[in-house]
CSV table of C-alpha atoms in Angstrom, one decimal:
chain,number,residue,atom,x,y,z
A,1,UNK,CA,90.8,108.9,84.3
A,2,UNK,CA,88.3,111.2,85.6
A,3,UNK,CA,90.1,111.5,88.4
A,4,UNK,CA,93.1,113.0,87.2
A,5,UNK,CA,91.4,114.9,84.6
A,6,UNK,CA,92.2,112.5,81.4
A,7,UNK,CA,89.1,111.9,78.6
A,8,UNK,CA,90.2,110.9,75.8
A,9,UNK,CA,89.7,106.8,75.9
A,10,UNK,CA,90.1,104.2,72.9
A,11,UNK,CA,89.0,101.4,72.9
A,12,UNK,CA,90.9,98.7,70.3
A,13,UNK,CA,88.2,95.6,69.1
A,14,UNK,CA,86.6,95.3,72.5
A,15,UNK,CA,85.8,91.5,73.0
A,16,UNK,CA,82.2,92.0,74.8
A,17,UNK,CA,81.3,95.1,71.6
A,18,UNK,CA,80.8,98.1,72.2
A,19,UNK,CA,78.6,100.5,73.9
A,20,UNK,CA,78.2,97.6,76.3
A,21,UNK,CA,74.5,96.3,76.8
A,22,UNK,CA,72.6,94.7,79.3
A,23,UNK,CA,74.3,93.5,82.3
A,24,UNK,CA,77.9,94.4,81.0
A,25,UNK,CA,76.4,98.2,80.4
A,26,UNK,CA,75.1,97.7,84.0
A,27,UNK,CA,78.8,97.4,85.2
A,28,UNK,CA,80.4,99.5,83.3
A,29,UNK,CA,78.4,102.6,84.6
A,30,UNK,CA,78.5,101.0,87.8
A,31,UNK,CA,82.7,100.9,88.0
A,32,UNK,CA,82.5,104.2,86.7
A,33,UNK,CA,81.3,105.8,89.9
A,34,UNK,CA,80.2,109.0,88.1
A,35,UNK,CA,81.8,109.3,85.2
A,36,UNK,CA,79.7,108.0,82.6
A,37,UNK,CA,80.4,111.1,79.9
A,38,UNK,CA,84.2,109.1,79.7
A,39,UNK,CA,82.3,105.9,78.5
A,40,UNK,CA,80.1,107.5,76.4
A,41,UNK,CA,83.0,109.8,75.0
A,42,UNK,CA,84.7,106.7,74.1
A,43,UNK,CA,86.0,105.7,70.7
A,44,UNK,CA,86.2,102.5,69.0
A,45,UNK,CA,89.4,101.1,66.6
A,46,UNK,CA,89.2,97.9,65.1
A,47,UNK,CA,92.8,98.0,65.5
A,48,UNK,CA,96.1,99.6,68.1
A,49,UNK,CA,97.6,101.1,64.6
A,50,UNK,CA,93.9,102.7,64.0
A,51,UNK,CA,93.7,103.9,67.9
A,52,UNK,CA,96.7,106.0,67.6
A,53,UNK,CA,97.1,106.9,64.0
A,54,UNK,CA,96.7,111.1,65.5
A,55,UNK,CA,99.5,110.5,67.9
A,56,UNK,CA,103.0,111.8,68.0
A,57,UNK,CA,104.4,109.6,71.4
A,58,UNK,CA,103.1,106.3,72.3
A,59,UNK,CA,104.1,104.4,75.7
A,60,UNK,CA,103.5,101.4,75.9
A,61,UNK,CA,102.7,100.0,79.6
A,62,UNK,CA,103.9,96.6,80.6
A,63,UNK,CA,105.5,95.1,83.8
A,64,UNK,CA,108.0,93.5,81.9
A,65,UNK,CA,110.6,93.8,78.9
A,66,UNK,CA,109.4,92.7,76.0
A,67,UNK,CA,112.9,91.7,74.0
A,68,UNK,CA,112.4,94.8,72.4
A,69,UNK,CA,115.2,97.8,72.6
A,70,UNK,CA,113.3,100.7,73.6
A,71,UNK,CA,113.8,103.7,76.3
A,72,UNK,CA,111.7,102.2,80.0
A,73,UNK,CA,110.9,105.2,81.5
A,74,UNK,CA,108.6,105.4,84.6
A,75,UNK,CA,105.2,107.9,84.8
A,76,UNK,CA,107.1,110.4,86.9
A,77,UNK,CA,109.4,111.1,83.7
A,78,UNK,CA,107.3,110.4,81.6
A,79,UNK,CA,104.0,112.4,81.9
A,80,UNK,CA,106.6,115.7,82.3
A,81,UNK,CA,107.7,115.7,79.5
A,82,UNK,CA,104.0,114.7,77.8
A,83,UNK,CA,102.4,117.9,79.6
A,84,UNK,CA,105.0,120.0,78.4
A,85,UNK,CA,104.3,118.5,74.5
A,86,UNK,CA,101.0,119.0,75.0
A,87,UNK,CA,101.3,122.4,75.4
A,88,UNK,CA,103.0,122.5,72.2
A,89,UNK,CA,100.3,120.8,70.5
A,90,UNK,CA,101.5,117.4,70.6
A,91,UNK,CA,99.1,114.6,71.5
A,92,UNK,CA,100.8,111.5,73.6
A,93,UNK,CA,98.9,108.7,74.4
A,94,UNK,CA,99.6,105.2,76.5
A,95,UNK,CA,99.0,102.0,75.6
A,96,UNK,CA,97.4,99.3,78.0
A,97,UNK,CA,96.7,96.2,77.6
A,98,UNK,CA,94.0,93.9,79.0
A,99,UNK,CA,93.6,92.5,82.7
A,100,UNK,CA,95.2,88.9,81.9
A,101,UNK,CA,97.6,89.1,79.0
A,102,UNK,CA,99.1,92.9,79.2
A,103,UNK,CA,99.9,94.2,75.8
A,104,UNK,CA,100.9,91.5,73.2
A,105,UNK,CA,104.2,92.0,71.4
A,106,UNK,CA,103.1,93.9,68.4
A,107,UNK,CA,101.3,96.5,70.2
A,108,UNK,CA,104.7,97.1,72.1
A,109,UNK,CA,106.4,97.5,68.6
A,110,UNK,CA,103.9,100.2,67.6
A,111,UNK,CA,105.4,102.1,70.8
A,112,UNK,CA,108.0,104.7,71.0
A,113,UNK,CA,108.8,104.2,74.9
A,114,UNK,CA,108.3,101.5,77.4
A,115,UNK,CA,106.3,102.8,80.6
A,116,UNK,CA,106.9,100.6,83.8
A,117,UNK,CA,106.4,101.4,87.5
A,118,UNK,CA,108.7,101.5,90.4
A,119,UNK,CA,107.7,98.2,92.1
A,120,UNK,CA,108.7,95.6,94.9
A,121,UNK,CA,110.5,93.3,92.3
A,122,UNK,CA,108.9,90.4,94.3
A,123,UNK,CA,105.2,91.7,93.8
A,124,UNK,CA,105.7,93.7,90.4
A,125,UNK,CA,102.2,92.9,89.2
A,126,UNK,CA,99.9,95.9,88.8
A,127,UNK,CA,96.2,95.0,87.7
A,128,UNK,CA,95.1,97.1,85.0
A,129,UNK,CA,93.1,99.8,87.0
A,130,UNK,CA,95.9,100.4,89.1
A,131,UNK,CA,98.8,101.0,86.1
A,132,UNK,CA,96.0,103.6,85.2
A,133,UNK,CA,95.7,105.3,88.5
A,134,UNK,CA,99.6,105.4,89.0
A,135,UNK,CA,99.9,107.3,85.0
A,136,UNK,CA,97.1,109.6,85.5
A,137,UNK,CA,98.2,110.7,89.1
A,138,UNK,CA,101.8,111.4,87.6
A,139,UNK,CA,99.4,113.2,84.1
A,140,UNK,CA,98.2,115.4,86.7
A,141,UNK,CA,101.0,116.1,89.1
A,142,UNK,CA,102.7,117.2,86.0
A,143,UNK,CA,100.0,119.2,84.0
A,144,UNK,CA,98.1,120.6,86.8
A,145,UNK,CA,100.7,120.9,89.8
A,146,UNK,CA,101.0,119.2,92.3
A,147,UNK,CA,98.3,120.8,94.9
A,148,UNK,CA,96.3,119.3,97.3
A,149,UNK,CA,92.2,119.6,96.3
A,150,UNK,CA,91.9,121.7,99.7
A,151,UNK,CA,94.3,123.4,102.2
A,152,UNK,CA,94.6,123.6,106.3
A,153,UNK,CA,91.2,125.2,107.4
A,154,UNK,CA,91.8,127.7,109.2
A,155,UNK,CA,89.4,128.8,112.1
A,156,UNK,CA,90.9,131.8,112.9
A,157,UNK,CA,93.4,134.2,111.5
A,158,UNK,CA,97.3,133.8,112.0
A,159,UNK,CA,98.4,135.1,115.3
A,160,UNK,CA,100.5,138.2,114.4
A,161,UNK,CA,104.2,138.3,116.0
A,162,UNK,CA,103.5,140.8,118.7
A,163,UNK,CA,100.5,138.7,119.9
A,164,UNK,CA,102.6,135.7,120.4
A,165,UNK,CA,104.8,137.6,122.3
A,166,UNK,CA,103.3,139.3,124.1
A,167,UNK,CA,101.9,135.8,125.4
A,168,UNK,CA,105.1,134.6,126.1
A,169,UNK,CA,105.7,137.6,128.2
A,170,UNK,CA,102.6,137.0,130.2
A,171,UNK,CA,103.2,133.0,130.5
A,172,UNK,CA,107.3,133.8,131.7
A,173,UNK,CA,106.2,136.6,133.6
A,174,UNK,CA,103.7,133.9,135.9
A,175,UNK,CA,106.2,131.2,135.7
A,176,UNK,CA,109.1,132.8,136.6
A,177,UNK,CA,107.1,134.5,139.6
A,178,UNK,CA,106.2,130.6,141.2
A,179,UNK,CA,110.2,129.6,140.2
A,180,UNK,CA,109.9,128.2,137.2
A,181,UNK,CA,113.0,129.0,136.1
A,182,UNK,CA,116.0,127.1,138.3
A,183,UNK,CA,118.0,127.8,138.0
A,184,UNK,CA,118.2,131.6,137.1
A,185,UNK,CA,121.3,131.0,135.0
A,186,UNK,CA,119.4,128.8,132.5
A,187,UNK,CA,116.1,131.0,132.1
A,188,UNK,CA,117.2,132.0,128.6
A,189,UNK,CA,118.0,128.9,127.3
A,190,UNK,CA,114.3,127.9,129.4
A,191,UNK,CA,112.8,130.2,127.5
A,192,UNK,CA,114.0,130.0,124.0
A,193,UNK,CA,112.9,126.1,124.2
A,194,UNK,CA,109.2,126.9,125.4
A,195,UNK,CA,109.0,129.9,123.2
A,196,UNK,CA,110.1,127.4,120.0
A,197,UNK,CA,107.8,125.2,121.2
A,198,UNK,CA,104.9,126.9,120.8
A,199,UNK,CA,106.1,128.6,117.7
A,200,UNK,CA,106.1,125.0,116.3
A,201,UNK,CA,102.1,125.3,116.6
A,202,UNK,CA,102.0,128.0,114.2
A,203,UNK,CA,99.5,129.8,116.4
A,204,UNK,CA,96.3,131.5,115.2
A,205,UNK,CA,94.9,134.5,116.9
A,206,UNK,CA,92.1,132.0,118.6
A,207,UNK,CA,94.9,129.4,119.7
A,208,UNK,CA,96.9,132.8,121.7
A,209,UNK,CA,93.7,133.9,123.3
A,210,UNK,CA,92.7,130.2,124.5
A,211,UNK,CA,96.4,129.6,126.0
A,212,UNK,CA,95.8,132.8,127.3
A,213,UNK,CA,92.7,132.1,129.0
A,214,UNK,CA,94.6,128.5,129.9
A,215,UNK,CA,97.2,129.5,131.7
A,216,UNK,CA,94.6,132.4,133.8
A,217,UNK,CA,93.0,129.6,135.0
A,218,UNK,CA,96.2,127.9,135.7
A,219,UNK,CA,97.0,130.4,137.8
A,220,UNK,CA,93.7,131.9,139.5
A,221,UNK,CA,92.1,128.4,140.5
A,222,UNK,CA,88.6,127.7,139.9
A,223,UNK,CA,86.6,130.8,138.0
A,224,UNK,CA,84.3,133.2,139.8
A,225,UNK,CA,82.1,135.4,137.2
A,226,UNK,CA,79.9,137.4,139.5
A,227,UNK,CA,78.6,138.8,136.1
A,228,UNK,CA,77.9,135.3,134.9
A,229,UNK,CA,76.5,133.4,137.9
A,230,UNK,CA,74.2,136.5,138.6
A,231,UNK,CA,72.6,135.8,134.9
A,232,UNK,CA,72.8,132.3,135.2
A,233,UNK,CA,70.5,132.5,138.8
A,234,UNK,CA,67.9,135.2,136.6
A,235,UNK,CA,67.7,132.6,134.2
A,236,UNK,CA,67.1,129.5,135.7
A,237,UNK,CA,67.1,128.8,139.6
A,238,UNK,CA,69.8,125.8,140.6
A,239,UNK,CA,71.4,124.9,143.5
A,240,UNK,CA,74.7,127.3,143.6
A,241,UNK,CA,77.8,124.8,143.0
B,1,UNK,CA,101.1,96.9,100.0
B,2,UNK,CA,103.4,94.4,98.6
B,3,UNK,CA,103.7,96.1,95.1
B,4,UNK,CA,105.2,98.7,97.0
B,5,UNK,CA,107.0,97.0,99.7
B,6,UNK,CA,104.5,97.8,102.5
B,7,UNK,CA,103.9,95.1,105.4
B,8,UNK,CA,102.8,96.1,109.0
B,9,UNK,CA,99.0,96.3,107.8
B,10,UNK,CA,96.9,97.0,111.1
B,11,UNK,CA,93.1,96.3,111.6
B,12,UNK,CA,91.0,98.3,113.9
B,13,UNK,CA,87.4,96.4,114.8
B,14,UNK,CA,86.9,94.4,111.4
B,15,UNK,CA,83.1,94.3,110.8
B,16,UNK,CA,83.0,90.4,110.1
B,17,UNK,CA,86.1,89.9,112.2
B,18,UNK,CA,89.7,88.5,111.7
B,19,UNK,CA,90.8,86.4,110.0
B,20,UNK,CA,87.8,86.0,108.1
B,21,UNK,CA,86.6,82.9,107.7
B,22,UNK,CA,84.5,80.7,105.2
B,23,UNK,CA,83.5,82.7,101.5
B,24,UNK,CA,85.0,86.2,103.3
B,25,UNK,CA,87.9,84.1,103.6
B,26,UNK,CA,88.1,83.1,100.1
B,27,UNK,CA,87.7,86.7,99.1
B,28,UNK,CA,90.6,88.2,100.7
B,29,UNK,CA,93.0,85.5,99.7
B,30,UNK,CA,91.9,85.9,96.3
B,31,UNK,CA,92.4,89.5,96.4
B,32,UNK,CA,95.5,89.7,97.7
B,33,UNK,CA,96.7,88.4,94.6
B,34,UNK,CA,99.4,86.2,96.1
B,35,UNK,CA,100.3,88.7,98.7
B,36,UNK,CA,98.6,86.4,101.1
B,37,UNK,CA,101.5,86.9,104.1
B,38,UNK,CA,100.2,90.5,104.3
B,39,UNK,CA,97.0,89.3,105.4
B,40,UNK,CA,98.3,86.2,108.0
B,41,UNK,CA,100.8,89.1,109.6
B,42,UNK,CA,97.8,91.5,109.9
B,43,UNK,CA,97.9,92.7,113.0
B,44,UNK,CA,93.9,93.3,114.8
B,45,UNK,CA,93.1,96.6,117.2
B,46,UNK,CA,90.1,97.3,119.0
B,47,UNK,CA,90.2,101.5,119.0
B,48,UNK,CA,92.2,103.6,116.3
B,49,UNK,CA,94.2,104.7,119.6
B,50,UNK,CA,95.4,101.1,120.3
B,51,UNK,CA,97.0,100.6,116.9
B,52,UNK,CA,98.9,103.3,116.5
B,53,UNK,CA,100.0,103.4,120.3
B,54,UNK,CA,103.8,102.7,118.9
B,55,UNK,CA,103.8,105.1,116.7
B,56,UNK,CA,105.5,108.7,116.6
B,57,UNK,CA,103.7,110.9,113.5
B,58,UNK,CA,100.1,109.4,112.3
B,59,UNK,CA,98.4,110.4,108.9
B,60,UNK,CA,94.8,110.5,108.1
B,61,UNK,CA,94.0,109.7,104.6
B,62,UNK,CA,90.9,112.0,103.7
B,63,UNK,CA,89.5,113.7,100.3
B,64,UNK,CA,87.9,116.6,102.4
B,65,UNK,CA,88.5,119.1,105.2
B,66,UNK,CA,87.5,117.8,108.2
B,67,UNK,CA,87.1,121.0,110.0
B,68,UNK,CA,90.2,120.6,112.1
B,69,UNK,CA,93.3,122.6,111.6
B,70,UNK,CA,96.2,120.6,110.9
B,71,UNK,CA,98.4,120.6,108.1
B,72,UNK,CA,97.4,118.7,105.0
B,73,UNK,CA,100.1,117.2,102.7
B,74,UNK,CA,100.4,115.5,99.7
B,75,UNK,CA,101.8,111.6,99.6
B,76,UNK,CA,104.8,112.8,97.3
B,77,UNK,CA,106.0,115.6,100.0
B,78,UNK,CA,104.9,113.5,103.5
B,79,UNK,CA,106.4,109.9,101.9
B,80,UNK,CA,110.3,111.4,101.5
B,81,UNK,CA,109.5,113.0,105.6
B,82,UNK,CA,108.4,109.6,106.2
B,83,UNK,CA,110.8,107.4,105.0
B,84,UNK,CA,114.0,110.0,106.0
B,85,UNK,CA,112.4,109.6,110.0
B,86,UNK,CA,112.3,105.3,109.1
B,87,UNK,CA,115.8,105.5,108.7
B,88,UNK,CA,116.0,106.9,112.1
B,89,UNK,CA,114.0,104.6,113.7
B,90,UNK,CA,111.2,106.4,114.1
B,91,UNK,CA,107.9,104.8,113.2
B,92,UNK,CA,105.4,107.2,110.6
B,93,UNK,CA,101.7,105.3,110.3
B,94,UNK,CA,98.9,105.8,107.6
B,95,UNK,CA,94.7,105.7,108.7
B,96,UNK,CA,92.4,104.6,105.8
B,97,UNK,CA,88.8,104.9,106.8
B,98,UNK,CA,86.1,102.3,105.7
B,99,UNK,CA,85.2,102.1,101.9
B,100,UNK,CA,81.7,103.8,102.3
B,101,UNK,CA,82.5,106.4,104.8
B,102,UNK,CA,85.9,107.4,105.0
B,103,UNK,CA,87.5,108.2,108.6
B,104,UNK,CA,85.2,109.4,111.2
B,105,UNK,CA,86.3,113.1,112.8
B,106,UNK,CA,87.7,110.9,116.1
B,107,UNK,CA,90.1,109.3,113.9
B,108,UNK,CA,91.7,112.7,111.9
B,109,UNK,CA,92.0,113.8,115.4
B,110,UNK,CA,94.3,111.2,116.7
B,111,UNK,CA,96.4,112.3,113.5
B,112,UNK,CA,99.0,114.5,113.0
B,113,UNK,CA,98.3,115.6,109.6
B,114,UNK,CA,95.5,115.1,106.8
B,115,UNK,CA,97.2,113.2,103.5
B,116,UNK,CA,95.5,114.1,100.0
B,117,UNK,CA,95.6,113.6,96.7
B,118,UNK,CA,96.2,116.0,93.8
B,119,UNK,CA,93.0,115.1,92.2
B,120,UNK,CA,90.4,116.9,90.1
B,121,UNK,CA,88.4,118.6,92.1
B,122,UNK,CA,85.3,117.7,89.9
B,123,UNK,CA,86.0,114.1,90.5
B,124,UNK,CA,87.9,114.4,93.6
B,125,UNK,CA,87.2,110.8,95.8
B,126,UNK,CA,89.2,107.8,95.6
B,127,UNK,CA,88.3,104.6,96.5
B,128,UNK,CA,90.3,102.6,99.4
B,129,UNK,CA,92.5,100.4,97.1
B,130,UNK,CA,93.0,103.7,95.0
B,131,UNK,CA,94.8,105.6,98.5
B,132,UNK,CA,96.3,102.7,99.6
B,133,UNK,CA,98.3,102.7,96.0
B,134,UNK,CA,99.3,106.0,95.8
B,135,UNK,CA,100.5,105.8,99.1
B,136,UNK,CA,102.3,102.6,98.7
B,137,UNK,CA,104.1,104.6,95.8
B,138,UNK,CA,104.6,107.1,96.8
B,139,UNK,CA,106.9,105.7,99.6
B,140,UNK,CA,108.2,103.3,97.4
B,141,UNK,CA,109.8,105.9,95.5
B,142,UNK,CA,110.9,107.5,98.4
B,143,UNK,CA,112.3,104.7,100.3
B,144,UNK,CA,113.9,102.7,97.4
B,145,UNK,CA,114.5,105.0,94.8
B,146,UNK,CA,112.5,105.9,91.7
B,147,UNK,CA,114.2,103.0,89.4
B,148,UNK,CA,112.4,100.4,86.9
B,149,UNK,CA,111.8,97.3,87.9
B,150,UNK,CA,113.8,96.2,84.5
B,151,UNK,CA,115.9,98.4,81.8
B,152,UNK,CA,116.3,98.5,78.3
B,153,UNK,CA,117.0,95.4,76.6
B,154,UNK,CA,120.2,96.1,74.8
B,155,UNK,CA,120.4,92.9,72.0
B,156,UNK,CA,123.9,94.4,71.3
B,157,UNK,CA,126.9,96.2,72.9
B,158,UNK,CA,126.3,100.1,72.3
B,159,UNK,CA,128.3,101.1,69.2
B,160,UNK,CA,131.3,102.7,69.9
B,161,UNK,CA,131.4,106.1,67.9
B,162,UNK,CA,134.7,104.8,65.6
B,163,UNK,CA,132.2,102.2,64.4
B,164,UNK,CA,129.5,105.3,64.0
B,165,UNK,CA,131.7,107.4,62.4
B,166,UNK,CA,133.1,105.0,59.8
B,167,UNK,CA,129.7,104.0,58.8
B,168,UNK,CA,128.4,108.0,58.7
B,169,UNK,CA,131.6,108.3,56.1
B,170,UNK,CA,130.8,105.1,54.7
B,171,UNK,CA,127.3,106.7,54.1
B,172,UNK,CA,128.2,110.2,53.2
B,173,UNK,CA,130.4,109.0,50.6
B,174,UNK,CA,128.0,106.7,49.0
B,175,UNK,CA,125.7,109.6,49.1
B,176,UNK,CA,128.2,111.7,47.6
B,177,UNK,CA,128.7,110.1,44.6
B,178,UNK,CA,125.0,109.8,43.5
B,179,UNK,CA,124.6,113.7,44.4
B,180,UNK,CA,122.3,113.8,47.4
B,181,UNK,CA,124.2,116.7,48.7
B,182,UNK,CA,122.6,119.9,46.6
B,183,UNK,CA,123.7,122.5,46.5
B,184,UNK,CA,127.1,121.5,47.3
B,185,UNK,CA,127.6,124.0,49.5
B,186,UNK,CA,124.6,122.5,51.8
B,187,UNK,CA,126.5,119.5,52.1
B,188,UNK,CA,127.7,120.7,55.7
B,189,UNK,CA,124.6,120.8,57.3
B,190,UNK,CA,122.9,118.3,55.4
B,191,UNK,CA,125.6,115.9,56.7
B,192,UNK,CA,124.9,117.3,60.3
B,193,UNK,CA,121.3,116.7,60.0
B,194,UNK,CA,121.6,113.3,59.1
B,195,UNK,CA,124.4,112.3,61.5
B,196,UNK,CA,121.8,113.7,64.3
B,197,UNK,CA,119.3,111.6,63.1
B,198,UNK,CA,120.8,108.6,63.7
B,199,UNK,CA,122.5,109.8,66.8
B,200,UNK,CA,118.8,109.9,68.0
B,201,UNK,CA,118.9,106.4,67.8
B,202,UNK,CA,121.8,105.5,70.2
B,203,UNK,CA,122.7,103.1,67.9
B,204,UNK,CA,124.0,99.3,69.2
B,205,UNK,CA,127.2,97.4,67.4
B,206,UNK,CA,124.4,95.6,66.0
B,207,UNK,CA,122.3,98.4,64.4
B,208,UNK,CA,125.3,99.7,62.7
B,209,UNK,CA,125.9,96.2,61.0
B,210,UNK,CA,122.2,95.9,60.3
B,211,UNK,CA,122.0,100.0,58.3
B,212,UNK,CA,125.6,99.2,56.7
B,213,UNK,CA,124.3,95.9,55.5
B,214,UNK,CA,120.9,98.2,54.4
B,215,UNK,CA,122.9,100.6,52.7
B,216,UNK,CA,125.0,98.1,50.6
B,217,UNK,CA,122.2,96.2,49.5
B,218,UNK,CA,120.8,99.8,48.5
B,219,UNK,CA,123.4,100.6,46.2
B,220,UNK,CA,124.2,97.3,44.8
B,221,UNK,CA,120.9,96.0,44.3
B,222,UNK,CA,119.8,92.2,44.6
B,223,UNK,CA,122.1,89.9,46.4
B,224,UNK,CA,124.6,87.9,44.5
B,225,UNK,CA,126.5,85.5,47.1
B,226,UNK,CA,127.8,82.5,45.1
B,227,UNK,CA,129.1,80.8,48.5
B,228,UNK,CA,125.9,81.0,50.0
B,229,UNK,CA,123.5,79.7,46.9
B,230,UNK,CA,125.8,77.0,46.1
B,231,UNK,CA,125.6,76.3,50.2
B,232,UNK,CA,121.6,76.1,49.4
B,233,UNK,CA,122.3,74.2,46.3
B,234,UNK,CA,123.8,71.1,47.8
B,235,UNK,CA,121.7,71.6,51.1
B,236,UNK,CA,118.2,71.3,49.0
B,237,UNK,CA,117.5,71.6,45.0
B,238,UNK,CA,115.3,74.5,44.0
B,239,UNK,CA,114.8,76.7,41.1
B,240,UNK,CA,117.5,79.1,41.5
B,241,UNK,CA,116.0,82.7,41.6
């Protein structure tokens, strides 16, 4: 729930009571890896018709029909369509039921919709944390876009156009000095492929200068820095290699 | 994996080895859940490298930048690339890191791109099983279609809209004569409105016997069906009432 920003849980005539004690306290905070403000946010109902007596929708969730003639809709059409209620002021909620049993058949009655999930019909079982995870993934694709928590991390600014080019101008100028291109007729068509190529890299300004300084060395053979050796004997005497 | 028809599961270096053996054992076949051919068909790598040698375009499951610029995508844009490239025989792989510490940097370089979630950023980490489902979704859906695992029971043929229509008459007319309709000259819409309603219901051959039955029973009052109580009469004597 946390996860995909949901808060508002109910909890119908919990077996164990509620708030849990001793060791059963223990393992709820445990399980809830952080998120102990959604347990101890969390109402109590004596019955489902009490839980969602404030609703306008209700889904019920279950992996299988129930005899009961109502829409099945799936949380990628279903959550849609509850973001775009809420925003109207419409509160929606979803029924689960617990780990062994699933909903029993009068808490499917009290539902407007049947929620299922695109399974493998031959392992169509979803334990109850997971038909959770799967409805509040699709709550938050649909309510709060679907955008990844963090983007590509850029270490240097995008390469602009005439830096790229003028890199492939450099690189085609070496190659086609040592006959790169054979023969001449198919240069272009040479050219275009190793130009899209490293287009596909979407190069940033560092990426240009270090094929830059790739193919240099490509071309010049090992490096000789007077500059750099000269500092390098100041600094600390080795054996020249 | 099997809820969402995945089954080339790959080990690199399991801690306590594979296939596990004594209470480990007994673990993992319990918490496959019946899916236990995934775990005899798992295959076991020694490096990251070695099992995904076969493959052409590698994920990296992580909830954070790593520092390395590649592109990071969401399950519900990289599953639909994945499973279009499956049907052309190309081979797509996912990395999961360990529970505790997620892929080390070695790994997310071996990939091609870094696979997130659309979480909140507040409570932005998923556990193992947690990825490992919304991947598996996600390229269920992709790969087989976003369809229910069952529809909506229908007890009844779907009412043809003669049979509608004669019972909306059937209705309006009954109506009619005990002056619902006021003013008069509302009788237009208000018919409208109340066609709509039960429109909204997509009403079965069945359902329009059940609200003509409901309707009848409405205006005539208490049942009076001589066939039946004398039926009951000769079946068992009660106190007729």
């Amino acid at each position: 729930m946390a996860n995909f920003g949901l808060s508002d849980l109910r909890l119908v005539a919990p077996k164990e009571g509620w708030p849990r004690t001793g060791a059963y306290r223990k393992g709820a905070y445990a399980a809830a890896a952080g998120a102990t403000y959604l347990l101890e946010q969390a109402k109590v109902y004596e019955s489902t018709r009490a839980a969602i007596e404030d609703l306008t929708f209700v889904y019920a969730a279950t992996a299988r029909g129930r005899g009961q003639m109502k829409p099945v809709v799936l949380p990628a059409q279903a959550m849609p369509e509850t973001a775009q209620r809420f925003i109207h002021g419409e509160k929606h909620g979803v029924l689960f039921g617990p780990e062994r049993t699933g909903l029993d058949n009068d808490d499917v009655a009290l539902a407007d919709a049947i929620l299922t999930f695109p399974v493998n019909p031959a392992y169509a079982s979803l334990n109850l944390a997971q038909a959770v995870l799967l409805t509040g993934y699709e709550w938050f694709r649909a309510a709060h876009g679907d955008i990844p928590p963090f983007d590509v991390e850029m270490r240097s600014p995008p390469a602009t156009r005439e830096m790229t080019l003028a890199f492939f101008d450099f690189l085609e100028n070496e190659l086609d000095q040592r006959g790169f291109f054979r023969p001449l007729t198919k240069k272009p068509v040479m050219a275009r492929n190793l130009r899209n190529m490293f287009h596909r890299m979407t190069l940033t300004e560092q990426d240009v200068r270090t094929l830059w300084g790739l193919v240099v060395r490509l071309v010049e053979g090992p490096r000789r820095d007077p500059k750099k050796q000269s500092r390098k004997k100041t600094a600390e005497p080795t054996s020249s290699q």
